[in-house]
Backbone as JSON Lines, residues from 0, in Angstrom:
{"i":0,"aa":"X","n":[88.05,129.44,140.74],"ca":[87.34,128.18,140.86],"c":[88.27,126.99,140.65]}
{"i":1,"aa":"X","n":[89.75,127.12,139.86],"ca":[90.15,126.03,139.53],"c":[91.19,125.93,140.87]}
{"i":2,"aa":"X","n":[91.42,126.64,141.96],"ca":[92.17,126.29,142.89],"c":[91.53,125.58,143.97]}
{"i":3,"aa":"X","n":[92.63,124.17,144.05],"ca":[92.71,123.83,145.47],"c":[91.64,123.88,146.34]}
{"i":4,"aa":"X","n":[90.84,123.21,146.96],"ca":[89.88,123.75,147.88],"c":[90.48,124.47,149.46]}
{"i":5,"aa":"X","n":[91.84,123.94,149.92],"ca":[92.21,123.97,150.97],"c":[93.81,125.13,150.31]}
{"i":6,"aa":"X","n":[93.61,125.7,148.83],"ca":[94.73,126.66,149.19],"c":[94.44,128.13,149.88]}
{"i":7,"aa":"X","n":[95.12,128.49,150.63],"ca":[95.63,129.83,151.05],"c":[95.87,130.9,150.5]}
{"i":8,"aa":"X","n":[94.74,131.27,149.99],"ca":[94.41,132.18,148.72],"c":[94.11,133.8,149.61]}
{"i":9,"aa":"X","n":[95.01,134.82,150.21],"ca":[94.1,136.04,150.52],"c":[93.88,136.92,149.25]}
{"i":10,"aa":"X","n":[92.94,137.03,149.67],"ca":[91.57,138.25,148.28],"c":[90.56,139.05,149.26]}
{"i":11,"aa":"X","n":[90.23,139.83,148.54],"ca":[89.14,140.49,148.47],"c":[88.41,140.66,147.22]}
{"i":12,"aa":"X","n":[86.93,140.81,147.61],"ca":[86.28,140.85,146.32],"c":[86.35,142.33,146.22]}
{"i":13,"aa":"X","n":[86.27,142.78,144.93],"ca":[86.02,144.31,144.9],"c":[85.13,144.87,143.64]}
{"i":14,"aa":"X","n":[84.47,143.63,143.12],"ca":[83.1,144.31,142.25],"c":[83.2,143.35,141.11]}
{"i":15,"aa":"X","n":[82.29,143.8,140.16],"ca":[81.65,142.92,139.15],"c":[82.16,143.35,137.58]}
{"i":16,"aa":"X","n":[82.56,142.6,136.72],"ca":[82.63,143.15,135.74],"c":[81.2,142.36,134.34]}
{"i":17,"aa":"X","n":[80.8,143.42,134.05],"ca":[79.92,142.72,132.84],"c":[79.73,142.56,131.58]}
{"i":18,"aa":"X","n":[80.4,141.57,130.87],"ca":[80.5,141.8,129.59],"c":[79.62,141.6,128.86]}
{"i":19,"aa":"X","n":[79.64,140.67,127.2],"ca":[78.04,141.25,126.58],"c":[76.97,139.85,126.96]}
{"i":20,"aa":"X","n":[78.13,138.96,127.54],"ca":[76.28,138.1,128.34],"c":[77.07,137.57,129.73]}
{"i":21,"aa":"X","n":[77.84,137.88,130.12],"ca":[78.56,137.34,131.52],"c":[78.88,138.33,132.41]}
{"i":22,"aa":"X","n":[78.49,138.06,133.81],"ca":[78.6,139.15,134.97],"c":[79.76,138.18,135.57]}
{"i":23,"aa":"X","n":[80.89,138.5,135.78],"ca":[82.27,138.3,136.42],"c":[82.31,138.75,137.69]}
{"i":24,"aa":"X","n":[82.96,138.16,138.82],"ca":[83.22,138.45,139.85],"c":[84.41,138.99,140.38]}
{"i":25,"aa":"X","n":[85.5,140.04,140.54],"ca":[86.38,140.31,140.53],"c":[87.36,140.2,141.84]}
{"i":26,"aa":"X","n":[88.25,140.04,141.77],"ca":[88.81,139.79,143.36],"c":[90.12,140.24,143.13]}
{"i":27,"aa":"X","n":[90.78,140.89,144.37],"ca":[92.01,141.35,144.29],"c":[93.16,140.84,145.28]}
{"i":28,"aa":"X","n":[94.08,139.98,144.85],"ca":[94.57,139.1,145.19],"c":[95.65,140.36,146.52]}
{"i":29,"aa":"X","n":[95.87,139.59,147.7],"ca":[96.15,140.69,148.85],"c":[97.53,140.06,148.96]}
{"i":30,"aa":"X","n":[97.96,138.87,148.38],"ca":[99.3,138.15,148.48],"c":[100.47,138.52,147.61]}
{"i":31,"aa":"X","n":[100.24,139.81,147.24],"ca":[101.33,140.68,146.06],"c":[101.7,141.61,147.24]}
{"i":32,"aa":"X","n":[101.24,141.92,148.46],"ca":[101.63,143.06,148.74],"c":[102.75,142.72,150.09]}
{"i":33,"aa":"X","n":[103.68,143.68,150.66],"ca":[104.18,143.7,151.7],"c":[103.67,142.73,153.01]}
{"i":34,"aa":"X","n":[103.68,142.29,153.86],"ca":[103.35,141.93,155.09],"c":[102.52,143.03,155.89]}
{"i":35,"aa":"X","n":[102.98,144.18,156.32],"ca":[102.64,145.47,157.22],"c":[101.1,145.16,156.45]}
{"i":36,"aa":"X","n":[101.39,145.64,154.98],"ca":[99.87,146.38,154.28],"c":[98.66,144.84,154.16]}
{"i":37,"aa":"X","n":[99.68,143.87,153.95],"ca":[98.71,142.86,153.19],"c":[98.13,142.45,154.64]}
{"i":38,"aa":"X","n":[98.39,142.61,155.98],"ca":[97.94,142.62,157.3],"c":[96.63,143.88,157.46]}
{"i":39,"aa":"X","n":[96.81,144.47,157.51],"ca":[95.96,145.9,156.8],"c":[94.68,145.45,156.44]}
{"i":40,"aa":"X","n":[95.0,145.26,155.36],"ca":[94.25,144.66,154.25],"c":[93.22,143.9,154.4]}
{"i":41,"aa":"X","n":[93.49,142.68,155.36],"ca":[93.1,141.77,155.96],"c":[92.09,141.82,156.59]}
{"i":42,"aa":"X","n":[92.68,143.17,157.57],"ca":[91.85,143.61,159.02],"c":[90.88,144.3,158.06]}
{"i":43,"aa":"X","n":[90.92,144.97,157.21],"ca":[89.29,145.58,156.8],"c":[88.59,144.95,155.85]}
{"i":44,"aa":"X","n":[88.83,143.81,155.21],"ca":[88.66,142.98,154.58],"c":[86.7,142.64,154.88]}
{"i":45,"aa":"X","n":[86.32,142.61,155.59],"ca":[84.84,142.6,155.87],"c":[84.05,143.9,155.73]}
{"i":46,"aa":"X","n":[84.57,144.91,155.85],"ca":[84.0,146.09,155.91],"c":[84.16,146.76,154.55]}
{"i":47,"aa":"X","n":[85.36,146.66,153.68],"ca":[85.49,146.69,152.79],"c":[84.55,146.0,151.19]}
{"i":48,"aa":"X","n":[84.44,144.93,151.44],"ca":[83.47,143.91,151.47],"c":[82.23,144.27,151.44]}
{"i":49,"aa":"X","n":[81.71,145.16,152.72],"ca":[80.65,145.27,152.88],"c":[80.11,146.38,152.29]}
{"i":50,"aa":"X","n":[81.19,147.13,152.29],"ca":[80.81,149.02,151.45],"c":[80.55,148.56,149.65]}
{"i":51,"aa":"X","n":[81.28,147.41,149.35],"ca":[80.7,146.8,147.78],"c":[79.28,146.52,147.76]}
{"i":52,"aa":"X","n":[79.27,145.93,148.87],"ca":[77.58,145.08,148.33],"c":[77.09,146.18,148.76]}
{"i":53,"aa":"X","n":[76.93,147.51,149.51],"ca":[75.76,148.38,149.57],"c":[76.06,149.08,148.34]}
{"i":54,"aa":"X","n":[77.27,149.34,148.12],"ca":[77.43,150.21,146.67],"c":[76.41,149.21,145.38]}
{"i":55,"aa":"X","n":[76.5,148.15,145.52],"ca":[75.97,147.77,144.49],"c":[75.16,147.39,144.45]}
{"i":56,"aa":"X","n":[74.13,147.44,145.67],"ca":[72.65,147.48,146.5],"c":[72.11,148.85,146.19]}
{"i":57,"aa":"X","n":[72.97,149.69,145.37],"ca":[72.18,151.63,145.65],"c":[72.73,152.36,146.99]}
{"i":58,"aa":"X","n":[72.96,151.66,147.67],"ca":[73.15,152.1,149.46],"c":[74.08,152.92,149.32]}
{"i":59,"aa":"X","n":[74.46,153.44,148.94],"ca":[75.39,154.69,148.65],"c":[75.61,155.41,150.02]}
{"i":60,"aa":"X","n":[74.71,155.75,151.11],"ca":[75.5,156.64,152.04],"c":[75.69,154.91,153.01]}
{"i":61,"aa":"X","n":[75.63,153.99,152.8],"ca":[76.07,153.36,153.69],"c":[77.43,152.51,152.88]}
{"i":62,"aa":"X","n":[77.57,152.87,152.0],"ca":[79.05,152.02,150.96],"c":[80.05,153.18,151.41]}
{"i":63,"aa":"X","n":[79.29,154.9,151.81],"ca":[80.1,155.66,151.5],"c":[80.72,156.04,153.41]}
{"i":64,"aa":"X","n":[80.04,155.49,153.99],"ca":[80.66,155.63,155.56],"c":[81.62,154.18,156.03]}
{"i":65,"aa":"X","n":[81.34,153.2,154.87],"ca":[82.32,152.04,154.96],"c":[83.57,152.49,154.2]}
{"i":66,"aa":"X","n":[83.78,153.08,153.16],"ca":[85.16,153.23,152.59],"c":[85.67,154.84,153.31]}
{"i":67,"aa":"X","n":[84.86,155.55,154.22],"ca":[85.39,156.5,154.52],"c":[85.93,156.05,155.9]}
{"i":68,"aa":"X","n":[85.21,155.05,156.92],"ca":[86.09,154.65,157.81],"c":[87.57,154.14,157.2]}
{"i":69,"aa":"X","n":[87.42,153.45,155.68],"ca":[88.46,152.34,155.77],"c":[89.42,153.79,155.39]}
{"i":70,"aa":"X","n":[89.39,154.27,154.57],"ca":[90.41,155.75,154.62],"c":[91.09,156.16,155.22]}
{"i":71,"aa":"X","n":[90.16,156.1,156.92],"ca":[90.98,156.62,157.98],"c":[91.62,156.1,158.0]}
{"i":72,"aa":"X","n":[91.66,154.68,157.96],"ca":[92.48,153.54,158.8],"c":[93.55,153.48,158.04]}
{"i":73,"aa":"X","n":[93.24,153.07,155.93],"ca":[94.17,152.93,155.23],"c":[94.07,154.16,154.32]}
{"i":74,"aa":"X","n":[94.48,155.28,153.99],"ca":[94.68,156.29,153.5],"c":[95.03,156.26,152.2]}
{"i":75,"aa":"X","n":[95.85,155.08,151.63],"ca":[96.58,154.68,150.36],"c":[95.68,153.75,149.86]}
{"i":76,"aa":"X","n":[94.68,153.27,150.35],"ca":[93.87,152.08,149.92],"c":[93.28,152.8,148.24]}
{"i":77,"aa":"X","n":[93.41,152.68,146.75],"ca":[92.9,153.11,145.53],"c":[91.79,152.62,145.65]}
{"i":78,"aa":"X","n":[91.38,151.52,145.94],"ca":[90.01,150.7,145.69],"c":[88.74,151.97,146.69]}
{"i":79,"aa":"X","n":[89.27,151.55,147.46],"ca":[88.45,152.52,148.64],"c":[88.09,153.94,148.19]}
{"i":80,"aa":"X","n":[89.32,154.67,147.89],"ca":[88.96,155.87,147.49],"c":[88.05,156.04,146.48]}
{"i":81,"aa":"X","n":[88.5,154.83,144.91],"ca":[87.43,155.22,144.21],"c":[86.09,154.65,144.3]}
{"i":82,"aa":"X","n":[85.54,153.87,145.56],"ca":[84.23,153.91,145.74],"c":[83.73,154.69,146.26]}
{"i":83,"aa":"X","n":[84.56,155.5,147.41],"ca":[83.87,156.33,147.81],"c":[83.72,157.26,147.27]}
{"i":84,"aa":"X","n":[84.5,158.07,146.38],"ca":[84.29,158.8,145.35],"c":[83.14,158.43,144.65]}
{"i":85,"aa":"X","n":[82.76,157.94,143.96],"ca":[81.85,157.42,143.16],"c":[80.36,157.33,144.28]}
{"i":86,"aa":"X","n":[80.41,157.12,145.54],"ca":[79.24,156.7,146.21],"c":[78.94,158.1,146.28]}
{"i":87,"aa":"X","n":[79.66,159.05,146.49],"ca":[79.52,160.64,147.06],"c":[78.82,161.29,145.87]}
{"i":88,"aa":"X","n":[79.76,160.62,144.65],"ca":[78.74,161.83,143.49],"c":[77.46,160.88,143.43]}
{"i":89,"aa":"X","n":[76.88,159.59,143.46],"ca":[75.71,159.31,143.48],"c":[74.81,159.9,144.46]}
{"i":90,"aa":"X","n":[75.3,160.28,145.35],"ca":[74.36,160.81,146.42],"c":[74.48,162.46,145.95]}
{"i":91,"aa":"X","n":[75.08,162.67,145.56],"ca":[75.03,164.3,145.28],"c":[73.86,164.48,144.27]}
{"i":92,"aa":"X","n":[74.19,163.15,143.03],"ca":[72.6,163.13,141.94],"c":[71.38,162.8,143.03]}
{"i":93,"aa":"X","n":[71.45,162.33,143.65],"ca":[69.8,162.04,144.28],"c":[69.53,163.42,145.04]}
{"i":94,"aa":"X","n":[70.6,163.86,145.58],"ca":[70.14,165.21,146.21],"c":[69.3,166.37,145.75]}
């Protein structure tokens, strides 16, 4: 919030943290990484995005076909893997 309105900030959001009276918004800054990946990054940046808010909507088989496309694409992505991990055993409890 305290940057710049017009700086050149790449992020992604990637979930919430909640402490004992504040829900935090977390974001993972994409401007630490290489060019190749932080390009990457970029490109799934909406879909990625989007597999959070169903994960954190319950939507579990639809968080879990967004981080399994992004897999294909980025294979090394940690964030990705461990949602989809996590979306798979929620759906395994409802099963």
């Amino acid at each position: 919030n305290q940057l710049p309105q017009k700086y050149d900030f790449n992020h992604r959001y990637i979930g919430d943290l909640t402490t004992e009276n504040k829900k935090l918004a977390l974001f993972e800054s994409l401007d630490c990484y290489a060019k190749s990946k932080k390009d990457k990054l970029k490109k799934i940046k909406q879909k990625f995005e989007a597999g959070v808010r169903a994960y954190n909507c319950q939507k579990y088989a639809e968080a879990k076909e967004n981080f399994e496309y992004i897999l294909h694409y980025l294979p090394e992505d940690k964030p990705s893997f461990v949602y989809f991990n996590r979306a798979n055993e929620k759906l395994k409890e409802v099963a």
